[in-house]
Amino acid sequence: MIRKCVNKIMKICYRLLAVAIFLLIWEMAPRVGLADPVFLPPFSKVFVEFFRMLISGELLKHIGISLQRSILGFSLGLIISVPLGLLIGWFKGFERFSDPLLQTFRQTSTLALFPVFILLFGIGEISKIAIIFWGVQWAILLNTIAGVKNVDPLLIKSARSMGTTSFEIFVKVIVPASIPSIFMGIRLSATTSILILVAAEMMGANSGLGFLIYDAEVKYQIPKMYAAIISMSMLGLILNYSLVAIEKRVTRWKEEPYRAA
């Protein structure tokens, strides 16, 4: 039991080693003259500012606002993209019809469309939620389509040989087999939703992490700016690992080698 705990601690330390080295370089570079401390303050100063903002509640307020916007836009994309992706992947004629349009929209820069969303929905909350929805839906949609198309044909043939109807095959075979690919799209889109929102908040908001980063940069509060950037990164990491944990629970039926892949 003790050996297992020690091995687990060693694995965690090994995985955090690269992060520790990076933070050490960040701390030492401005102190030894490799970087200008005005533009890149030591990590210790950023760390102190991070906790000051955390204790004062300023950071939590902006994180909460950004999370609310991200969750709304992401949830809307999830609700629409997963069912639509399952249908497009299952009906080949529908896929051939819609694929050129989907690929065209997919290649259009999300942030380049932000002025269009402002013109359509104004500078308020709706435009920010709409741009997040537009940006996150493609990874979910395309991964869902790919998941349906890549289902093992032997599973479908086996189900048909037992007299299973097309609807039952779709519900009991196609949907479960597509879940790993769907979750891959969800993970990509979840972190993307935060990145898109931060960029949108820099251009038209008075709250949120994006606004906090931009406001600190304009006011030349450099440690505060880096603290906000770190907050955004930590938020993305927490979100990603939370989705990984959910995926493992949902897809317990998968074989271990397939999961590792």
Coordinates of C-alpha atoms in Angstrom, one line a residue:
M1 CA 0.0 0.0 0.0
I2 CA 2.8 2.4 0.9
R3 CA 4.7 1.5 -2.2
K4 CA 1.7 2.2 -4.4
C5 CA 1.3 5.6 -2.7
V6 CA 4.9 6.4 -3.2
N7 CA 4.8 5.4 -6.9
K8 CA 1.7 7.5 -7.4
I9 CA 3.4 10.5 -5.8
M10 CA 6.4 10.0 -8.0
K11 CA 4.3 9.8 -11.1
I12 CA 2.6 13.1 -10.2
C13 CA 5.9 14.8 -9.5
Y14 CA 7.3 13.6 -12.8
R15 CA 4.3 14.9 -14.7
L16 CA 4.7 18.3 -12.9
L17 CA 8.4 18.5 -13.5
A18 CA 8.2 20.3 -16.8
V19 CA 5.9 22.9 -15.3
A20 CA 8.2 23.4 -12.3
I21 CA 11.2 23.9 -14.7
F22 CA 9.2 26.4 -16.7
L23 CA 8.2 28.4 -13.6
L24 CA 11.8 28.3 -12.4
I25 CA 13.1 29.8 -15.7
W26 CA 10.3 32.4 -15.5
E27 CA 11.4 33.4 -12.0
M28 CA 15.1 33.6 -12.8
A29 CA 15.1 35.1 -16.3
P30 CA 14.1 38.6 -15.2
R31 CA 16.3 38.5 -12.1
V32 CA 19.5 37.6 -14.0
G33 CA 18.8 40.0 -16.9
L34 CA 17.7 37.6 -19.5
A35 CA 14.3 39.4 -19.7
D36 CA 13.1 42.9 -18.9
P37 CA 11.4 42.7 -15.4
V38 CA 9.1 45.5 -16.5
F39 CA 7.5 43.4 -19.2
L40 CA 8.1 40.0 -17.7
P41 CA 8.1 40.3 -13.9
P42 CA 9.3 37.3 -11.8
F43 CA 6.7 34.6 -11.3
S44 CA 6.7 35.2 -7.6
K45 CA 5.3 38.7 -8.2
V46 CA 2.6 37.4 -10.5
F47 CA 1.8 34.7 -7.9
V48 CA 1.4 37.3 -5.1
E49 CA -0.9 39.4 -7.4
F50 CA -2.9 36.3 -8.3
F51 CA -3.6 35.5 -4.6
R52 CA -4.3 39.2 -3.9
M53 CA -7.0 39.2 -6.6
L54 CA -8.3 35.9 -5.5
I55 CA -8.7 36.9 -1.8
S56 CA -10.3 40.3 -2.8
G57 CA -12.8 38.5 -4.9
E58 CA -12.0 40.5 -8.0
L59 CA -10.7 37.4 -9.9
L60 CA -13.6 35.2 -8.9
K61 CA -16.0 37.8 -10.2
H62 CA -14.5 37.9 -13.6
I63 CA -14.0 34.1 -13.8
G64 CA -17.7 33.6 -12.9
I65 CA -18.9 36.0 -15.6
S66 CA -16.6 34.4 -18.2
L67 CA -17.7 30.9 -17.2
Q68 CA -21.4 31.8 -17.4
R69 CA -20.9 33.1 -21.0
S70 CA -18.8 30.1 -22.0
I71 CA -21.2 27.5 -20.6
L72 CA -24.2 29.1 -22.3
G73 CA -22.6 29.2 -25.7
F74 CA -21.0 25.8 -25.3
S75 CA -24.2 24.2 -24.1
L76 CA -26.1 25.6 -27.1
G77 CA -23.5 24.3 -29.4
L78 CA -23.6 20.9 -27.7
I79 CA -27.4 20.6 -27.8
I80 CA -27.5 21.4 -31.5
S81 CA -24.3 19.8 -32.9
V82 CA -24.5 16.3 -31.4
P83 CA -28.0 15.4 -32.7
L84 CA -27.2 17.1 -36.0
G85 CA -23.9 15.3 -36.4
L86 CA -25.5 11.9 -35.6
L87 CA -28.2 12.5 -38.3
I88 CA -25.7 13.8 -40.9
G89 CA -23.3 10.8 -40.2
W90 CA -26.2 8.3 -40.4
F91 CA -27.9 9.6 -43.6
K92 CA -25.2 9.6 -46.3
G93 CA -27.3 11.5 -48.7
F94 CA -27.7 14.3 -46.2
E95 CA -24.0 14.3 -45.6
R96 CA -23.2 14.7 -49.3
F97 CA -25.6 17.5 -49.6
S98 CA -24.5 19.5 -46.5
D99 CA -20.7 18.8 -46.4
P100 CA -19.6 21.6 -48.9
L101 CA -21.5 24.2 -46.8
L102 CA -20.2 22.8 -43.5
Q103 CA -16.6 22.8 -44.7
T104 CA -17.0 26.4 -46.0
F105 CA -18.4 27.6 -42.6
R106 CA -15.8 25.7 -40.8
Q107 CA -12.9 27.4 -42.6
T108 CA -14.3 30.9 -41.8
S109 CA -12.5 32.5 -39.0
T110 CA -14.7 32.8 -35.9
L111 CA -13.2 36.0 -34.6
A112 CA -13.5 37.6 -38.1
L113 CA -17.2 37.1 -37.8
F114 CA -17.4 38.9 -34.5
P115 CA -18.3 42.3 -36.0
V116 CA -21.1 40.6 -37.9
F117 CA -22.5 39.2 -34.6
I118 CA -22.2 42.7 -33.0
L119 CA -24.2 44.1 -36.0
L120 CA -26.8 41.4 -35.7
F121 CA -27.2 41.1 -31.9
G122 CA -25.6 44.3 -30.5
I123 CA -22.6 44.6 -28.1
G124 CA -24.4 42.9 -25.2
E125 CA -24.3 39.3 -23.9
I126 CA -26.2 37.8 -26.8
S127 CA -23.4 38.5 -29.3
K128 CA -20.8 37.0 -27.0
I129 CA -22.8 33.8 -26.5
A130 CA -23.6 33.6 -30.2
I131 CA -19.9 33.9 -31.2
I132 CA -19.0 31.1 -28.7
F133 CA -21.8 28.9 -30.1
W134 CA -20.5 29.5 -33.6
G135 CA -16.9 28.7 -32.7
V136 CA -17.5 25.6 -30.6
Q137 CA -20.0 23.8 -32.8
W138 CA -17.7 22.7 -35.5
A139 CA -15.4 20.4 -33.6
I140 CA -18.4 18.7 -31.9
L141 CA -20.3 18.4 -35.2
L142 CA -17.5 17.1 -37.3
N143 CA -16.2 14.7 -34.6
T144 CA -19.8 13.4 -34.2
I145 CA -20.1 12.8 -37.9
A146 CA -16.7 11.1 -38.0
G147 CA -17.7 8.9 -35.0
V148 CA -20.8 7.7 -36.8
K149 CA -19.0 7.0 -40.1
N150 CA -16.2 5.1 -38.3
V151 CA -18.4 2.7 -36.5
D152 CA -17.2 -0.9 -37.1
P153 CA -19.4 -2.3 -40.0
L154 CA -19.3 -5.7 -38.4
L155 CA -21.3 -4.3 -35.5
I156 CA -24.0 -3.1 -37.8
K157 CA -24.0 -6.3 -39.9
S158 CA -24.3 -8.4 -36.7
A159 CA -27.2 -6.3 -35.5
R160 CA -29.0 -6.5 -38.8
S161 CA -28.5 -10.3 -38.9
M162 CA -30.4 -10.5 -35.6
G163 CA -33.4 -8.7 -37.1
T164 CA -32.7 -5.4 -35.5
T165 CA -34.5 -2.4 -37.0
S166 CA -32.6 0.6 -38.3
F167 CA -33.8 2.8 -35.5
E168 CA -32.6 0.2 -32.9
I169 CA -29.3 0.0 -34.6
F170 CA -29.0 3.8 -34.5
V171 CA -29.8 4.0 -30.8
K172 CA -28.1 0.8 -29.5
V173 CA -25.1 0.6 -31.8
I174 CA -24.3 3.9 -33.6
V175 CA -24.8 6.3 -30.7
P176 CA -22.8 4.3 -28.1
A177 CA -20.0 3.6 -30.6
S178 CA -19.7 7.3 -31.5
I179 CA -19.4 8.5 -27.9
P180 CA -15.5 8.5 -27.8
S181 CA -15.3 10.6 -30.9
I182 CA -18.1 12.9 -29.6
F183 CA -16.2 13.4 -26.4
M184 CA -13.1 14.3 -28.3
G185 CA -15.0 17.1 -30.1
I186 CA -16.5 18.2 -26.8
R187 CA -13.0 18.5 -25.2
L188 CA -11.7 20.5 -28.1
S189 CA -14.7 22.8 -28.1
A190 CA -14.8 23.3 -24.3
T191 CA -11.4 24.9 -24.2
T192 CA -12.1 26.7 -27.5
S193 CA -15.1 28.3 -25.9
I194 CA -13.0 30.0 -23.3
L195 CA -10.4 31.2 -25.8
I196 CA -13.0 32.6 -28.1
L197 CA -14.8 34.3 -25.2
V198 CA -11.6 35.9 -23.9
A199 CA -10.9 37.4 -27.4
A200 CA -14.5 38.6 -27.6
E201 CA -14.3 40.2 -24.2
M202 CA -11.2 42.1 -25.2
M203 CA -13.1 43.8 -28.0
G204 CA -16.5 44.5 -26.4
A205 CA -17.0 44.0 -22.7
N206 CA -16.6 45.6 -19.3
S207 CA -16.2 42.3 -17.3
G208 CA -14.7 38.8 -17.7
L209 CA -11.2 37.5 -18.0
G210 CA -10.7 38.9 -21.5
F211 CA -11.6 42.4 -20.2
L212 CA -9.4 41.9 -17.2
I213 CA -6.4 41.0 -19.3
Y214 CA -7.0 43.9 -21.7
D215 CA -7.7 46.4 -18.9
A216 CA -4.6 45.4 -17.0
E217 CA -2.4 45.8 -20.2
V218 CA -3.8 49.2 -20.9
K219 CA -3.3 50.4 -17.4
Y220 CA 0.2 48.9 -17.4
Q221 CA -0.5 46.5 -14.5
I222 CA 1.7 43.8 -15.9
P223 CA 1.6 41.3 -12.9
K224 CA -2.2 41.6 -12.9
M225 CA -2.3 40.9 -16.6
Y226 CA -0.2 37.7 -16.2
A227 CA -2.3 36.6 -13.2
A228 CA -5.4 36.9 -15.4
I229 CA -3.7 34.9 -18.2
I230 CA -2.7 32.2 -15.7
S231 CA -6.3 32.1 -14.5
M232 CA -7.5 31.5 -18.0
S233 CA -5.0 28.6 -18.5
M234 CA -5.9 27.0 -15.2
L235 CA -9.6 27.3 -16.1
G236 CA -8.9 25.5 -19.4
L237 CA -6.9 22.8 -17.6
I238 CA -9.6 22.1 -15.0
L239 CA -12.3 22.0 -17.7
N240 CA -10.2 19.6 -19.8
Y241 CA -9.4 17.1 -17.0
S242 CA -13.0 17.3 -15.8
L243 CA -14.2 16.2 -19.2
V244 CA -11.6 13.5 -19.3
A245 CA -12.9 12.1 -16.0
I246 CA -16.5 12.2 -17.3
E247 CA -15.5 10.5 -20.5
K248 CA -13.8 7.6 -18.6
R249 CA -16.9 7.1 -16.5
V250 CA -19.2 7.2 -19.5
T251 CA -17.0 4.9 -21.7
R252 CA -16.1 2.3 -19.1
W253 CA -17.2 -0.4 -21.6
K254 CA -14.2 0.4 -23.8
E255 CA -11.2 -1.9 -23.9
E256 CA -8.2 -0.3 -22.1
P257 CA -5.9 -0.3 -25.2
Y258 CA -8.6 1.5 -27.2
R259 CA -9.0 4.1 -24.5
A260 CA -5.2 4.7 -24.3
A261 CA -5.2 5.4 -28.0

